């Protein structure tokens, strides 16, 4: 049985009030109607220009909605949502009585749910504060499957949804109707052939530091995002990568060779 790991870099925001569903439906990227059949969805809040400000899981439980979000960004997310709620009957607060845990196997504690981004990521749960182990393999699992995360791989107002593969990770509904940044996001999706994608980088030795440049024949293909062990995520310019492969130019990072791969979920999509 796999270990339950406390994700100490996560926080929980609670939303209560009769307008909680309709309020979020109008601002986030995913369709909250999915919560009629699933306990949780994955979503983002964008700028009007379509860049990601925050990402989070929306969990329906106990007559409320809970946002499993990056802990450092939680106060800013709470402030932004408070600005948007206007006259909506919604009360928002950071719930310090709950924390987030993850496991490769099914969880049956607290408000538990299978990770809606990718089945291979396992389960998450919102549980009352306890003594869960801090060290685990969540990040190793996430990176091995090519799943980027706000706060670890990128910061606010840096990436579009397609850059970090959120269209293939159940992070956006292009059919739900309006949300902040929807016009730009839908136009980029309709155009097809994204300029950038998040790929998996594998090294023979330890992965380089975040921000290290990935090059081929003097041309910069992209850069390292988060890493653990010999694996990392990489933001890659697809046209430059294709050119390097066509010309059989070695791809390097800091003088070290690496293997770049498109995540399986993108190839299957």
Tab-separated table of C-alpha atoms in Angstrom:
chain	number	residue	atom	x	y	z
A	1	UNK	CA	0.000	0.000	0.000
A	2	UNK	CA	1.420	3.382	-0.962
A	3	UNK	CA	2.136	6.039	1.620
A	4	UNK	CA	-0.238	8.929	2.239
A	5	UNK	CA	1.754	12.124	1.755
A	6	UNK	CA	0.875	15.512	3.154
A	7	UNK	CA	1.244	18.211	0.493
A	8	UNK	CA	2.512	20.996	2.705
A	9	UNK	CA	2.579	23.489	-0.175
A	10	UNK	CA	-1.209	23.343	-0.565
A	11	UNK	CA	-3.992	25.258	1.204
A	12	UNK	CA	-7.778	25.033	1.210
A	13	UNK	CA	-10.270	27.844	0.526
A	14	UNK	CA	-13.923	27.232	1.476
A	15	UNK	CA	-16.840	28.784	-0.434
A	16	UNK	CA	-20.308	28.791	1.079
A	17	UNK	CA	-23.556	30.463	0.068
A	18	UNK	CA	-26.379	29.841	-2.370
A	19	UNK	CA	-24.532	31.420	-5.322
A	20	UNK	CA	-21.262	29.497	-4.876
A	21	UNK	CA	-21.730	27.326	-7.982
A	22	UNK	CA	-23.003	30.027	-10.332
A	23	UNK	CA	-20.322	32.442	-9.132
A	24	UNK	CA	-17.424	30.113	-9.922
A	25	UNK	CA	-19.058	28.938	-13.149
A	26	UNK	CA	-18.765	32.449	-14.531
A	27	UNK	CA	-15.049	32.910	-13.848
A	28	UNK	CA	-13.121	29.605	-13.955
A	29	UNK	CA	-12.075	27.534	-16.966
A	30	UNK	CA	-13.813	24.239	-16.189
A	31	UNK	CA	-17.538	23.460	-16.218
A	32	UNK	CA	-18.954	23.154	-12.697
A	33	UNK	CA	-21.831	21.053	-14.041
A	34	UNK	CA	-19.300	18.209	-13.914
A	35	UNK	CA	-19.647	18.294	-10.135
A	36	UNK	CA	-23.087	16.728	-10.547
A	37	UNK	CA	-21.352	13.426	-11.317
A	38	UNK	CA	-17.833	13.859	-9.892
A	39	UNK	CA	-16.631	14.962	-6.446
A	40	UNK	CA	-13.916	17.241	-7.844
A	41	UNK	CA	-12.726	19.010	-10.991
A	42	UNK	CA	-9.492	20.747	-11.985
A	43	UNK	CA	-9.680	24.376	-13.147
A	44	UNK	CA	-7.802	27.645	-13.521
A	45	UNK	CA	-8.479	31.339	-13.194
A	46	UNK	CA	-7.100	33.377	-16.096
A	47	UNK	CA	-6.264	36.951	-16.931
A	48	UNK	CA	-8.480	38.570	-19.595
A	49	UNK	CA	-5.523	37.933	-21.960
A	50	UNK	CA	-5.794	34.176	-21.313
A	51	UNK	CA	-2.776	33.598	-19.064
A	52	UNK	CA	-3.044	31.481	-15.930
A	53	UNK	CA	-3.279	33.424	-12.663
A	54	UNK	CA	-3.964	30.392	-10.447
A	55	UNK	CA	-4.906	26.743	-10.742
A	56	UNK	CA	-6.806	24.626	-8.226
A	57	UNK	CA	-9.077	21.655	-7.637
A	58	UNK	CA	-12.730	22.432	-6.881
A	59	UNK	CA	-14.136	19.888	-4.440
A	60	UNK	CA	-17.855	19.556	-3.682
A	61	UNK	CA	-18.450	18.321	-0.134
A	62	UNK	CA	-20.475	18.945	2.999
A	63	UNK	CA	-22.724	21.569	1.395
A	64	UNK	CA	-19.810	23.767	0.330
A	65	UNK	CA	-17.095	24.086	-2.310
A	66	UNK	CA	-13.426	23.751	-1.400
A	67	UNK	CA	-10.471	24.940	-3.479
A	68	UNK	CA	-7.305	22.857	-3.136
A	69	UNK	CA	-4.753	25.488	-4.175
A	70	UNK	CA	-1.118	26.545	-3.892
A	71	UNK	CA	-0.540	27.724	-0.312
A	72	UNK	CA	1.602	30.759	-1.130
A	73	UNK	CA	-0.952	31.929	-3.682
A	74	UNK	CA	-4.010	31.298	-1.477
A	75	UNK	CA	-4.297	34.852	-0.059
A	76	UNK	CA	-4.003	36.386	-3.552
A	77	UNK	CA	-6.541	33.911	-4.949
A	78	UNK	CA	-8.950	34.689	-2.107
A	79	UNK	CA	-8.564	38.428	-2.754
A	80	UNK	CA	-9.112	38.024	-6.509
A	81	UNK	CA	-12.251	35.918	-6.037
A	82	UNK	CA	-13.572	38.410	-3.484
A	83	UNK	CA	-13.209	41.180	-6.087
A	84	UNK	CA	-15.174	39.158	-8.633
A	85	UNK	CA	-18.070	38.096	-6.403
A	86	UNK	CA	-19.742	41.554	-6.360
A	87	UNK	CA	-23.300	40.926	-5.071
A	88	UNK	CA	-23.152	37.154	-5.308
A	89	UNK	CA	-24.233	35.414	-2.117
A	90	UNK	CA	-20.904	33.737	-1.439
A	91	UNK	CA	-18.680	33.661	1.644
A	92	UNK	CA	-15.003	32.829	1.128
A	93	UNK	CA	-12.241	32.068	3.609
A	94	UNK	CA	-9.054	30.045	3.950
A	95	UNK	CA	-9.963	26.938	5.954
A	96	UNK	CA	-6.993	26.357	8.222
A	97	UNK	CA	-8.588	23.246	9.728
A	98	UNK	CA	-7.957	21.266	6.526
A	99	UNK	CA	-4.866	20.179	4.655
A	100	UNK	CA	-4.258	18.218	1.459
A	101	UNK	CA	-2.877	14.698	1.204
A	102	UNK	CA	-2.064	12.551	-1.832
A	103	UNK	CA	-1.558	8.853	-2.457
A	104	UNK	CA	-0.934	6.591	-5.421
A	105	UNK	CA	-3.764	4.337	-4.205
A	106	UNK	CA	-7.382	5.060	-3.278
A	107	UNK	CA	-8.024	7.212	-0.216
A	108	UNK	CA	-11.006	6.823	2.069
A	109	UNK	CA	-10.436	9.687	4.500
A	110	UNK	CA	-11.811	13.212	4.575
A	111	UNK	CA	-13.072	14.592	1.263
A	112	UNK	CA	-11.322	12.132	-1.071
A	113	UNK	CA	-11.248	12.133	-4.870
A	114	UNK	CA	-9.338	10.613	-7.773
A	115	UNK	CA	-7.073	13.209	-9.359
A	116	UNK	CA	-9.206	14.575	-12.239
A	117	UNK	CA	-6.189	15.536	-14.349
A	118	UNK	CA	-4.806	12.039	-14.930
A	119	UNK	CA	-5.689	8.664	-13.393
A	120	UNK	CA	-1.992	7.756	-13.025
A	121	UNK	CA	-1.563	10.564	-10.477
A	122	UNK	CA	-3.638	8.657	-7.925
A	123	UNK	CA	-5.851	10.190	-5.262
A	124	UNK	CA	-6.084	13.361	-3.180
A	125	UNK	CA	-8.074	14.215	-0.064
A	126	UNK	CA	-8.875	17.213	2.094
A	127	UNK	CA	-8.475	16.072	5.686
A	128	UNK	CA	-8.448	17.570	9.140
A	129	UNK	CA	-4.995	18.525	10.343
A	130	UNK	CA	-3.031	15.510	11.504
A	131	UNK	CA	0.351	13.819	11.363
A	132	UNK	CA	0.566	12.531	7.776
A	133	UNK	CA	4.049	11.905	6.392
A	134	UNK	CA	5.581	14.923	4.655
A	135	UNK	CA	7.916	13.043	2.321
A	136	UNK	CA	6.534	11.012	-0.555
A	137	UNK	CA	6.675	10.501	-4.283
A	138	UNK	CA	3.901	12.830	-5.477
A	139	UNK	CA	6.282	15.116	-7.379
A	140	UNK	CA	8.208	12.199	-8.833
A	141	UNK	CA	4.937	10.702	-10.077
A	142	UNK	CA	3.719	14.045	-11.419
A	143	UNK	CA	6.935	14.774	-13.301
A	144	UNK	CA	7.251	11.233	-14.661
A	145	UNK	CA	3.827	11.610	-16.276
A	146	UNK	CA	4.496	15.131	-17.557
A	147	UNK	CA	2.011	17.065	-15.420
A	148	UNK	CA	3.035	20.672	-14.619
A	149	UNK	CA	1.756	22.561	-11.587
A	150	UNK	CA	1.321	26.228	-10.756
A	151	UNK	CA	3.794	27.424	-8.131
A	152	UNK	CA	6.296	24.680	-8.940
A	153	UNK	CA	6.719	24.919	-12.699
A	154	UNK	CA	5.428	28.396	-13.449
A	155	UNK	CA	4.202	31.544	-11.743
A	156	UNK	CA	1.148	33.745	-12.143
A	157	UNK	CA	0.590	35.432	-15.527
A	158	UNK	CA	3.349	33.456	-17.304
A	159	UNK	CA	1.631	30.636	-19.201
A	160	UNK	CA	-1.326	30.002	-21.463
A	161	UNK	CA	-3.436	26.867	-20.940
A	162	UNK	CA	-1.921	25.123	-23.964
A	163	UNK	CA	1.649	25.862	-22.817
A	164	UNK	CA	1.145	23.650	-19.759
A	165	UNK	CA	-1.106	21.081	-21.455
A	166	UNK	CA	-4.181	21.953	-19.383
A	167	UNK	CA	-6.446	21.362	-22.378
A	168	UNK	CA	-5.410	17.686	-22.199
A	169	UNK	CA	-5.463	17.541	-18.382
A	170	UNK	CA	-9.187	18.257	-17.935
A	171	UNK	CA	-8.430	21.840	-16.908
A	172	UNK	CA	-10.723	23.662	-19.335
A	173	UNK	CA	-14.092	23.271	-21.025
A	174	UNK	CA	-14.366	25.027	-24.364
A	175	UNK	CA	-18.124	24.337	-24.455
A	176	UNK	CA	-19.257	25.679	-21.066
A	177	UNK	CA	-19.739	29.274	-22.165
A	178	UNK	CA	-18.064	32.389	-20.866
A	179	UNK	CA	-15.212	32.556	-18.388
A	180	UNK	CA	-12.479	35.124	-17.857
A	181	UNK	CA	-9.961	34.805	-20.714
A	182	UNK	CA	-12.261	32.533	-22.697
A	183	UNK	CA	-12.075	34.412	-26.006
A	184	UNK	CA	-8.279	34.233	-26.227
A	185	UNK	CA	-8.161	30.629	-24.978
A	186	UNK	CA	-10.771	29.419	-27.453
A	187	UNK	CA	-9.069	31.185	-30.345
A	188	UNK	CA	-5.714	29.559	-29.509
A	189	UNK	CA	-7.369	26.143	-29.313
A	190	UNK	CA	-9.165	26.575	-32.656
A	191	UNK	CA	-5.919	27.553	-34.384
A	192	UNK	CA	-4.364	24.203	-33.436
A	193	UNK	CA	-0.628	23.462	-33.572
A	194	UNK	CA	0.387	25.114	-30.271
A	195	UNK	CA	3.683	26.955	-30.330
A	196	UNK	CA	4.799	25.628	-26.936
A	197	UNK	CA	4.091	22.516	-24.878
A	198	UNK	CA	5.327	20.991	-21.628
A	199	UNK	CA	7.489	17.918	-22.257
A	200	UNK	CA	9.319	15.368	-20.098
A	201	UNK	CA	13.122	15.665	-19.921
A	202	UNK	CA	15.228	12.713	-18.743
A	203	UNK	CA	18.929	12.967	-17.880
A	204	UNK	CA	21.612	10.385	-17.121
A	205	UNK	CA	22.497	12.314	-13.960
A	206	UNK	CA	20.626	14.776	-11.746
A	207	UNK	CA	18.244	17.143	-13.514
A	208	UNK	CA	19.533	20.747	-13.832
A	209	UNK	CA	18.118	23.656	-11.857
A	210	UNK	CA	14.854	25.297	-12.847
A	211	UNK	CA	15.373	27.849	-15.620
A	212	UNK	CA	18.339	26.077	-17.216
A	213	UNK	CA	18.286	26.539	-20.993
A	214	UNK	CA	17.704	23.596	-23.339
A	215	UNK	CA	19.588	24.052	-26.603
A	216	UNK	CA	20.316	22.384	-29.926
A	217	UNK	CA	23.055	23.616	-32.233
A	218	UNK	CA	23.152	27.043	-30.623
A	219	UNK	CA	19.391	27.518	-30.760
A	220	UNK	CA	17.358	27.673	-27.529
A	221	UNK	CA	14.507	25.166	-27.543
A	222	UNK	CA	13.159	25.945	-24.089
A	223	UNK	CA	13.986	25.665	-20.408
A	224	UNK	CA	13.768	23.364	-17.419
A	225	UNK	CA	10.769	23.667	-15.109
A	226	UNK	CA	10.616	21.583	-11.911
A	227	UNK	CA	12.654	18.407	-11.515
A	228	UNK	CA	13.356	15.541	-9.177
A	229	UNK	CA	16.094	12.925	-9.484
A	230	UNK	CA	16.980	12.439	-13.134
A	231	UNK	CA	13.652	13.716	-14.458
A	232	UNK	CA	12.252	17.173	-15.078
A	233	UNK	CA	9.541	19.003	-16.937
A	234	UNK	CA	10.552	21.314	-19.767
A	235	UNK	CA	8.810	24.145	-21.590
A	236	UNK	CA	9.630	23.536	-25.244
A	237	UNK	CA	9.219	25.435	-28.517
A	238	UNK	CA	7.790	22.684	-30.702
A	239	UNK	CA	8.959	24.136	-34.026
A	240	UNK	CA	12.568	24.360	-32.830
A	241	UNK	CA	12.463	20.852	-31.376
A	242	UNK	CA	11.092	19.506	-34.653
A	243	UNK	CA	13.861	21.282	-36.565
A	244	UNK	CA	16.532	19.785	-34.278
A	245	UNK	CA	15.106	16.300	-34.775
A	246	UNK	CA	14.888	16.753	-38.554
A	247	UNK	CA	18.509	17.912	-38.693
A	248	UNK	CA	19.571	15.286	-36.116
A	249	UNK	CA	21.070	17.994	-33.911
A	250	UNK	CA	21.851	16.836	-30.342
A	251	UNK	CA	19.683	18.395	-27.638
A	252	UNK	CA	21.562	19.524	-24.517
A	253	UNK	CA	21.123	21.345	-21.249
A	254	UNK	CA	24.211	22.795	-19.599
A	255	UNK	CA	26.387	20.496	-21.683
A	256	UNK	CA	24.473	17.377	-20.606
A	257	UNK	CA	22.532	15.271	-23.077
A	258	UNK	CA	18.852	14.662	-22.397
A	259	UNK	CA	15.896	12.787	-23.803
A	260	UNK	CA	12.781	14.831	-24.540
A	261	UNK	CA	9.385	13.132	-24.695
A	262	UNK	CA	5.841	14.319	-25.241
A	263	UNK	CA	3.611	13.081	-22.364
A	264	UNK	CA	1.543	10.037	-23.272
A	265	UNK	CA	-1.745	11.807	-22.546
A	266	UNK	CA	-0.946	14.402	-25.253
A	267	UNK	CA	-0.108	11.743	-27.834
A	268	UNK	CA	-3.332	9.913	-27.044
A	269	UNK	CA	-5.439	13.077	-27.130
